[in-house]
Short mmCIF file of C-alpha atoms in Angstrom, two decimals:
data_model
loop_
_atom_site.label_atom_id
_atom_site.label_comp_id
_atom_site.label_asym_id
_atom_site.label_seq_id
_atom_site.Cartn_x
_atom_site.Cartn_y
_atom_site.Cartn_z
CA MET A 131 14.88 -10.53 -10.04
CA ARG A 132 12.27 -10.35 -7.42
CA ARG A 133 9.19 -11.85 -8.80
CA PHE A 134 5.44 -11.65 -7.16
CA VAL A 135 2.27 -13.35 -8.15
CA LEU A 136 -1.04 -12.36 -7.21
CA ILE A 137 -3.99 -14.86 -7.69
CA GLY A 138 -6.92 -12.92 -8.53
CA GLN A 139 -9.56 -15.44 -8.07
CA THR A 140 -12.39 -13.77 -9.51
CA ALA A 141 -10.47 -10.73 -11.21
CA SER A 142 -11.57 -9.72 -14.72
CA ALA A 143 -9.43 -10.66 -17.44
CA SER A 144 -11.61 -9.43 -20.21
CA GLY A 145 -11.09 -5.73 -19.63
CA ASP A 146 -14.87 -5.55 -19.43
CA PHE A 147 -14.97 -3.17 -16.27
CA SER A 148 -16.19 0.50 -14.92
CA LEU A 149 -13.34 2.49 -13.99
CA GLU A 150 -15.93 4.09 -11.75
CA ASP A 151 -16.78 1.32 -10.00
CA LEU A 152 -13.68 -1.18 -10.09
CA PRO A 153 -14.43 -3.23 -6.88
CA SER A 154 -17.87 -4.45 -8.08
CA THR A 155 -17.32 -4.68 -11.69
CA SER A 156 -14.00 -6.19 -12.21
CA GLY A 157 -14.19 -9.09 -9.97
CA ARG A 158 -11.77 -7.26 -7.26
CA LEU A 159 -9.32 -6.44 -9.84
CA ASP A 160 -8.37 -3.48 -7.31
CA VAL A 161 -6.96 -5.59 -4.82
CA LEU A 162 -4.31 -6.91 -7.81
CA LEU A 163 -3.59 -3.19 -9.03
CA ARG A 164 -2.74 -1.87 -5.33
CA ALA A 165 -0.03 -4.99 -5.35
CA ILE A 166 1.22 -3.96 -8.86
CA ARG A 167 1.94 -0.36 -7.05
CA ALA A 168 4.03 -1.83 -3.92
CA ALA A 169 5.74 -4.06 -5.98
CA LEU A 170 7.12 -1.86 -8.76
CA LEU A 171 6.95 1.85 -7.62
CA ILE A 172 8.90 3.83 -5.00
CA SER A 173 9.50 7.00 -4.09
CA HIS A 174 10.08 8.93 -7.73
CA GLY A 175 10.97 5.55 -9.31
CA LEU A 176 10.56 2.21 -10.57
CA ARG A 177 12.16 -1.02 -9.25
CA ARG A 178 13.80 -2.37 -12.83
CA ASP A 179 14.29 -5.86 -10.98
CA VAL A 180 10.73 -6.90 -10.34
CA GLN A 181 8.24 -8.45 -12.18
CA VAL A 182 4.58 -8.64 -11.04
CA PHE A 183 2.19 -11.58 -12.48
CA LEU A 184 -1.37 -11.46 -11.73
CA VAL A 185 -3.12 -14.56 -12.31
CA LEU A 186 -6.91 -13.64 -13.75
CA ARG A 187 -9.55 -15.98 -13.19
CA GLY A 188 -12.45 -14.23 -13.90
CA SER A 189 -15.16 -13.35 -16.52
CA VAL A 190 -13.41 -15.53 -19.20
CA THR A 191 -13.26 -19.12 -20.13
CA SER A 192 -9.62 -19.99 -19.24
CA SER A 193 -7.40 -17.97 -17.16
CA ARG A 194 -5.01 -15.59 -18.22
CA ILE A 195 -1.53 -14.27 -16.88
CA LEU A 196 -0.87 -10.52 -16.99
CA ARG A 197 2.86 -9.80 -16.55
CA VAL A 198 4.55 -6.24 -15.62
CA ASP A 199 7.94 -6.15 -16.04
CA GLY A 200 9.94 -3.46 -14.00
CA ARG A 201 12.79 -3.78 -16.97
CA THR A 202 10.62 -2.31 -19.89
CA ALA A 203 7.43 -1.03 -18.10
CA LYS A 204 6.73 2.50 -18.94
CA PHE A 205 4.15 5.14 -17.91
CA LEU A 206 3.36 3.36 -14.47
CA ARG A 207 1.58 5.93 -12.25
CA PRO A 208 0.74 5.12 -8.69
CA ASP A 209 -2.86 6.15 -8.29
CA GLU A 210 -5.22 3.18 -8.99
CA ARG A 211 -7.14 4.85 -11.92
CA SER A 212 -4.29 5.46 -13.96
CA LEU A 213 -3.25 1.60 -13.24
CA ALA A 214 -6.62 0.32 -13.90
CA THR A 215 -6.72 2.19 -17.22
CA LEU A 216 -3.58 0.94 -18.15
CA VAL A 217 -4.59 -2.62 -17.43
CA ARG A 218 -7.82 -2.39 -19.02
CA LYS A 219 -6.32 -1.09 -22.06
CA THR A 220 -4.01 -3.95 -22.37
CA LEU A 221 -6.63 -6.57 -21.57
CA LEU A 222 -8.97 -5.31 -24.50
CA ALA A 223 -5.94 -4.93 -27.08
CA LEU A 224 -5.54 -8.74 -26.90
CA PRO A 225 -8.99 -10.19 -26.28
CA THR A 226 -7.60 -14.04 -27.67
CA PRO A 227 -3.57 -14.05 -26.29
CA GLY A 228 -1.53 -17.08 -27.24
CA PRO A 229 0.22 -19.66 -24.85
CA SER A 230 3.05 -17.76 -24.42
CA PHE A 231 3.77 -13.78 -23.43
CA SER A 232 3.01 -11.47 -25.88
CA GLU A 233 3.83 -7.52 -24.91
CA VAL A 234 0.82 -5.36 -25.45
CA ARG A 235 2.28 -2.12 -24.31
CA PRO A 236 5.73 -1.19 -22.69
CA GLY A 237 6.03 -3.92 -20.01
CA LEU A 238 2.67 -4.94 -19.99
CA GLU A 239 2.56 -8.83 -21.58
CA LEU A 240 -0.49 -11.37 -21.63
CA ARG A 241 -0.99 -14.77 -21.97
CA THR A 242 -3.48 -17.73 -21.14
CA GLY A 243 -2.39 -19.57 -18.27
CA ASP A 244 -2.48 -20.38 -14.76
CA ILE A 245 -0.47 -21.28 -11.94
CA THR A 246 0.77 -24.76 -13.62
CA GLU A 247 2.37 -22.75 -16.32
CA LEU A 248 4.00 -20.36 -14.06
CA LEU A 249 5.47 -23.10 -11.49
CA ALA A 250 6.78 -24.54 -15.18
CA GLU A 251 8.56 -21.12 -15.66
CA VAL A 252 9.78 -21.03 -11.67
CA GLY A 253 11.44 -24.39 -12.11
CA SER A 254 14.38 -24.70 -9.66
CA SER A 255 14.24 -20.79 -8.57
CA PRO A 256 13.39 -20.34 -4.91
CA CYS A 257 9.35 -20.33 -4.28
CA TYR A 258 7.63 -18.93 -1.57
CA LEU A 259 4.10 -19.13 -0.62
CA LEU A 260 2.56 -16.43 1.87
CA ASP A 261 0.76 -18.08 4.59
CA GLU A 262 -0.50 -16.20 7.63
CA ALA A 263 0.37 -19.17 9.88
CA ALA A 264 3.99 -20.17 8.63
CA PRO A 265 7.29 -19.08 9.75
CA ASP A 266 8.50 -15.59 10.12
CA VAL A 267 10.09 -13.97 6.83
CA ARG A 268 12.47 -12.12 8.95
CA GLN A 269 13.68 -15.69 10.06
CA GLN A 270 13.86 -16.85 6.41
CA ALA A 271 17.76 -17.10 4.75
CA PHE A 272 17.45 -15.91 1.58
CA SER A 273 20.68 -16.65 -0.66
CA SER A 274 19.67 -13.68 -3.22
CA ASP A 275 16.56 -11.67 -4.00
CA ASP A 276 16.49 -13.62 -7.04
CA ALA A 277 12.78 -15.58 -6.03
CA TRP A 278 9.38 -15.87 -6.68
CA PHE A 279 6.75 -14.96 -4.08
CA PHE A 280 3.18 -16.24 -4.37
CA ILE A 281 0.36 -14.04 -2.73
CA GLY A 282 -3.35 -14.82 -2.61
CA ASP A 283 -6.31 -12.15 -3.15
CA HIS A 284 -9.09 -10.97 -0.43
CA LEU A 285 -10.40 -14.55 -0.93
CA GLY A 286 -6.98 -16.38 -0.49
CA PHE A 287 -5.93 -19.36 -2.17
CA ASP A 288 -8.10 -22.36 -3.42
CA VAL A 289 -6.91 -25.64 -2.64
CA VAL A 290 -5.82 -26.53 -6.28
CA THR A 291 -3.33 -23.94 -6.40
CA LEU A 292 -2.15 -24.59 -2.62
CA ALA A 293 -1.43 -28.31 -3.54
CA LEU A 294 0.07 -27.17 -6.85
CA LEU A 295 2.03 -24.99 -4.63
CA GLU A 296 3.29 -27.51 -2.07
CA ARG A 297 3.97 -30.45 -4.57
CA HIS A 298 6.63 -27.86 -6.30
CA GLY A 299 8.13 -27.55 -2.89
CA ALA A 300 7.38 -23.79 -2.30
CA THR A 301 8.39 -22.60 1.11
CA ARG A 302 5.85 -21.11 3.57
CA ILE A 303 6.47 -17.79 4.82
CA SER A 304 4.30 -14.98 7.04
CA VAL A 305 4.64 -11.45 7.57
CA GLY A 306 3.33 -10.67 11.10
CA PRO A 307 0.90 -11.32 13.29
CA THR A 308 -1.92 -9.31 11.83
CA SER A 309 -3.99 -10.62 8.39
CA LEU A 310 -3.27 -7.93 5.81
CA HIS A 311 -4.49 -6.78 2.40
CA SER A 312 -2.19 -8.18 -0.79
CA ASP A 313 -0.36 -5.26 -1.47
CA ASP A 314 0.83 -4.72 2.39
CA VAL A 315 2.08 -8.23 2.07
CA VAL A 316 3.82 -7.25 -1.06
CA THR A 317 5.33 -3.97 0.84
CA LEU A 318 6.78 -6.35 3.87
CA VAL A 319 8.30 -8.83 1.68
CA SER A 320 10.15 -6.05 -0.56
CA ASN A 321 11.52 -4.26 2.73
CA GLU A 322 12.73 -7.73 3.73
CA LEU A 323 14.74 -7.93 0.66
CA ASP A 324 15.79 -4.37 0.74
CA ARG A 325 17.13 -5.30 4.02
CA ARG A 326 18.98 -7.94 3.03
CA PHE A 327 20.30 -6.82 -0.96
CA THR A 328 19.78 -3.15 -1.44
CA LYS A 329 22.40 -0.84 -0.43
CA PRO A 330 21.09 2.42 0.94
CA ALA A 331 21.72 5.53 -1.19
CA SER A 332 23.99 6.94 1.08
CA GLU A 333 26.66 4.03 0.76
CA LEU A 334 26.70 4.24 -2.82
CA ALA A 335 28.11 7.39 -3.83
CA MET B 290 -3.87 4.64 19.88
CA ARG B 291 -1.34 4.68 17.41
CA ARG B 292 -1.60 8.03 15.32
CA PHE B 293 -0.45 8.78 11.92
CA VAL B 294 0.02 12.41 10.43
CA LEU B 295 0.75 12.58 7.05
CA ILE B 296 1.74 16.41 5.43
CA GLY B 297 0.04 16.91 2.11
CA GLN B 298 2.17 19.79 1.08
CA THR B 299 0.11 20.86 -1.83
CA ALA B 300 -3.32 18.47 -1.06
CA SER B 301 -6.50 19.94 -1.91
CA ALA B 302 -8.66 21.11 1.59
CA SER B 303 -11.43 22.32 -0.61
CA GLY B 304 -12.83 19.13 -2.17
CA ASP B 305 -12.82 20.83 -5.29
CA PHE B 306 -11.07 17.94 -7.40
CA SER B 307 -11.92 15.47 -10.02
CA LEU B 308 -12.20 11.65 -8.91
CA GLU B 309 -11.39 11.36 -12.76
CA ASP B 310 -7.89 12.51 -12.45
CA LEU B 311 -7.25 12.67 -8.71
CA PRO B 312 -3.26 13.24 -8.85
CA SER B 313 -3.29 16.34 -11.11
CA THR B 314 -6.66 17.82 -9.63
CA SER B 315 -6.19 17.21 -6.19
CA GLY B 316 -2.59 18.25 -5.28
CA ARG B 317 -1.70 14.72 -5.00
CA LEU B 318 -4.54 14.01 -2.17
CA ASP B 319 -4.04 10.51 -3.72
CA VAL B 320 -1.06 9.84 -2.07
CA LEU B 321 -2.78 10.85 1.36
CA LEU B 322 -5.70 8.41 0.44
CA ARG B 323 -3.77 5.70 0.29
CA ALA B 324 -2.08 6.23 3.44
CA ILE B 325 -5.49 5.96 5.01
CA ARG B 326 -5.96 2.66 3.67
CA ALA B 327 -2.81 1.60 4.93
CA ALA B 328 -3.04 2.66 8.36
CA LEU B 329 -6.99 1.72 9.14
CA LEU B 330 -7.84 -1.53 7.07
CA ILE B 331 -6.45 -4.99 7.06
CA SER B 332 -7.70 -8.07 5.61
CA HIS B 333 -11.64 -8.06 6.05
CA GLY B 334 -11.44 -5.79 8.97
CA LEU B 335 -10.81 -1.91 10.46
CA ARG B 336 -8.35 -1.41 12.94
CA ARG B 337 -10.00 0.37 15.89
CA ASP B 338 -6.83 1.61 17.71
CA VAL B 339 -5.70 3.66 14.98
CA GLN B 340 -6.39 7.47 14.05
CA VAL B 341 -5.17 9.19 10.55
CA PHE B 342 -4.70 12.81 10.26
CA LEU B 343 -4.32 14.39 6.76
CA VAL B 344 -2.92 17.70 7.02
CA LEU B 345 -4.09 19.61 3.78
CA ARG B 346 -2.02 22.70 2.91
CA GLY B 347 -3.51 22.94 -0.61
CA SER B 348 -6.43 25.17 -2.24
CA VAL B 349 -7.50 27.25 1.06
CA THR B 350 -5.92 29.93 2.50
CA SER B 351 -5.57 28.28 5.88
CA SER B 352 -4.57 24.64 6.24
CA ARG B 353 -7.12 22.11 7.55
CA ILE B 354 -6.52 18.72 9.41
CA LEU B 355 -9.07 15.76 8.45
CA ARG B 356 -9.17 13.27 10.79
CA VAL B 357 -9.97 9.64 10.25
CA ASP B 358 -10.90 7.69 13.43
CA GLY B 359 -11.15 4.06 13.72
CA ARG B 360 -13.02 3.54 16.40
CA THR B 361 -16.11 5.45 14.77
CA ALA B 362 -15.31 5.15 11.38
CA LYS B 363 -17.92 3.09 8.97
CA PHE B 364 -18.26 2.37 5.53
CA LEU B 365 -14.30 2.92 4.65
CA ARG B 366 -13.40 0.74 1.63
CA PRO B 367 -9.79 0.03 0.36
CA ASP B 368 -10.27 1.40 -3.23
CA GLU B 369 -8.97 4.75 -3.99
CA ARG B 370 -12.30 6.08 -5.77
CA SER B 371 -14.54 5.27 -2.63
CA LEU B 372 -11.68 6.92 -0.30
CA ALA B 373 -11.68 9.83 -2.38
CA THR B 374 -15.37 10.05 -2.73
CA LEU B 375 -15.70 9.97 1.17
CA VAL B 376 -13.12 12.29 1.79
CA ARG B 377 -14.46 14.69 -0.97
CA LYS B 378 -17.80 14.72 0.31
CA THR B 379 -16.43 15.49 4.10
CA LEU B 380 -14.33 18.47 2.81
CA LEU B 381 -17.47 19.97 0.49
CA ALA B 382 -20.17 19.43 3.42
CA LEU B 383 -17.96 21.96 5.68
CA PRO B 384 -16.29 24.53 3.66
CA THR B 385 -15.71 26.67 6.77
CA PRO B 386 -14.45 24.07 9.65
CA GLY B 387 -14.04 25.57 13.07
CA PRO B 388 -10.52 25.53 15.18
CA SER B 389 -11.82 21.98 16.92
CA PHE B 390 -12.85 18.94 15.38
CA SER B 391 -15.89 18.81 14.19
CA GLU B 392 -17.36 15.32 12.88
CA VAL B 393 -18.99 15.38 9.36
CA ARG B 394 -19.23 11.71 8.66
CA PRO B 395 -18.80 8.62 10.57
CA GLY B 396 -15.56 9.11 12.00
CA LEU B 397 -14.18 11.58 9.51
CA GLU B 398 -13.90 14.91 11.38
CA LEU B 399 -12.68 18.18 10.29
CA ARG B 400 -10.81 21.66 11.51
CA THR B 401 -8.83 24.53 10.78
CA GLY B 402 -5.28 24.13 11.74
CA ASP B 403 -1.69 22.51 10.82
CA ILE B 404 1.01 21.01 12.74
CA THR B 405 1.32 23.31 15.51
CA GLU B 406 -1.87 22.50 16.53
CA LEU B 407 -1.10 18.86 16.03
CA LEU B 408 1.90 19.03 18.47
CA ALA B 409 -0.19 20.85 20.65
CA GLU B 410 -2.56 17.72 21.11
CA VAL B 411 0.71 15.18 20.94
CA GLY B 412 1.76 16.91 24.14
CA SER B 413 4.26 14.86 26.09
CA SER B 414 3.35 11.63 24.10
CA PRO B 415 6.15 9.55 22.11
CA CYS B 416 6.33 11.39 19.05
CA TYR B 417 8.22 10.07 15.63
CA LEU B 418 9.46 11.58 12.63
CA LEU B 419 9.71 9.21 9.63
CA ASP B 420 13.43 10.13 7.63
CA GLU B 421 15.15 8.07 5.40
CA ALA B 422 18.72 8.66 6.73
CA ALA B 423 17.59 7.99 10.33
CA PRO B 424 18.58 4.69 12.80
CA ASP B 425 15.98 1.81 11.86
CA VAL B 426 12.37 1.34 13.32
CA ARG B 427 13.54 -2.16 14.49
CA GLN B 428 16.09 -0.91 16.97
CA GLN B 429 13.76 1.55 18.24
CA ALA B 430 12.45 0.94 21.80
CA PHE B 431 8.47 1.34 22.28
CA SER B 432 7.15 0.85 25.44
CA SER B 433 3.63 0.86 24.04
CA ASP B 434 1.77 1.58 20.65
CA ASP B 435 0.37 4.52 21.99
CA ALA B 436 2.26 6.77 19.83
CA TRP B 437 2.28 9.64 17.00
CA PHE B 438 4.27 9.15 13.84
CA PHE B 439 4.81 12.05 11.37
CA ILE B 440 5.16 10.92 7.72
CA GLY B 441 6.01 13.55 4.56
CA ASP B 442 4.14 13.26 1.04
CA HIS B 443 5.98 12.82 -2.41
CA LEU B 444 7.43 16.45 -1.46
CA GLY B 445 8.69 15.34 1.94
CA PHE B 446 8.76 17.65 4.95
CA ASP B 447 9.18 21.13 4.66
CA VAL B 448 12.04 23.11 6.88
CA VAL B 449 9.29 24.85 9.23
CA THR B 450 7.66 21.59 9.86
CA LEU B 451 10.82 19.89 10.26
CA ALA B 452 11.81 22.48 12.69
CA LEU B 453 8.61 22.30 14.83
CA LEU B 454 8.96 18.63 15.25
CA GLU B 455 12.64 18.75 16.02
CA ARG B 456 11.68 21.24 18.88
CA HIS B 457 9.01 19.45 20.23
CA GLY B 458 11.37 16.31 20.27
CA ALA B 459 10.13 14.17 17.74
CA THR B 460 12.59 10.84 17.31
CA ARG B 461 13.92 10.17 13.98
CA ILE B 462 13.39 7.02 12.37
CA SER B 463 13.32 5.11 9.01
CA VAL B 464 12.18 1.86 7.83
CA GLY B 465 15.16 0.54 5.24
CA PRO B 466 17.28 1.41 2.75
CA THR B 467 14.96 2.52 -0.34
CA SER B 468 12.99 5.45 -0.64
CA LEU B 469 9.37 4.47 -0.33
CA HIS B 470 6.00 5.84 -1.04
CA SER B 471 4.11 7.13 2.48
CA ASP B 472 1.62 4.64 2.21
CA ASP B 473 4.41 1.72 2.39
CA VAL B 474 5.90 3.75 5.39
CA VAL B 475 2.84 3.27 7.16
CA THR B 476 2.59 -0.36 6.64
CA LEU B 477 5.87 -0.94 7.80
CA VAL B 478 5.65 0.77 11.03
CA SER B 479 2.26 -0.63 11.39
CA ASN B 480 4.04 -4.10 11.09
CA GLU B 481 6.55 -3.21 13.29
CA LEU B 482 3.81 -2.19 16.13
CA ASP B 483 1.68 -5.52 15.23
CA ARG B 484 5.11 -7.44 16.04
CA ARG B 485 5.57 -5.93 19.36
CA PHE B 486 2.02 -5.46 20.78
CA THR B 487 -0.52 -7.71 18.74
CA LYS B 488 -0.80 -11.09 19.75
CA PRO B 489 -1.56 -13.44 16.55
CA ALA B 490 -5.20 -14.85 16.29
CA SER B 491 -3.92 -18.27 16.68
CA GLU B 492 -3.08 -16.86 20.47
CA LEU B 493 -6.29 -15.08 21.25
CA ALA B 494 -8.55 -18.29 21.42
#
């Protein structure tokens, strides 16, 4: 299972935002929505072996984590408005989530929590932190694609999150010389894992 | 100059679509809008050395080409609704474009035309066709990133377009073992070119 964690420094956790102006009203939740598409949706299909975790730190007193699980997700469409609508309904349906994941819609689960709770879930699994100055993902040895990838939003990581990831032993990797949007980073990591662990359709016959 | 051409088999050329339901009302123009973001927008910036051409074959009697020019574009934002609004205004402002590019908004130009007209513009420049069964882009020699890349939408290429590209001598390349969305393909080609031709920021000081 590939797991992508996106840290939304200001992203709305309440669902109280406008579909007509997502960037301004949702604390840039749009950045994270595009990462859901990049992680889970492929041409005419859905990656069943991927989970996406959005850490939503905006608009509520305690952070929440939205998990989108490729094994059980339904009705995921690639356009941003459809994804925003689905996430908004999920957040509004459970205004006071508990401390463990609760499924609100197929494959969309919600809990309170932040990076500390996620790192407890990571345990001893391989764990990577996307950092522009780090060694190239193409040079990184992966024993399998059972791994966690932590990616910042348009504001990057805060020092506390970085320190916690560092203490957990996350390996820093980068995806190239240009500073890219979060969804492009997800696409590039996914492609590298596909090249290592996915057989082309032509060889599966 | 990197040039990405996206073929929108059914994409609206009239601007007569709803921002509330882009996929259903615009002939899947949303697929192409996401490719604009992937080609032109990077973290807190815009790629000045990139042009995107959308071939819009839907909703009008003759195809149109929308060119987004990184050298002159302004007000490009990454969220899909903003991009849709900008493209819609451009299409509505010039309902009967002529046979050469005319700038409607900063960096957004419109003309009638299709693949034949674009191939005339390609001339003898390096020209690539993205094809899942082709050799890997990572093995492709590029003498510079002054090149054209032709990419299909969710419907792929039609046989006429393929034949014209073939006759022009386009080189087939692929980006990995998984069949991906058009915007992911743009991201992966851009990354490969960045790795060959872009110096990391740390080396530019």
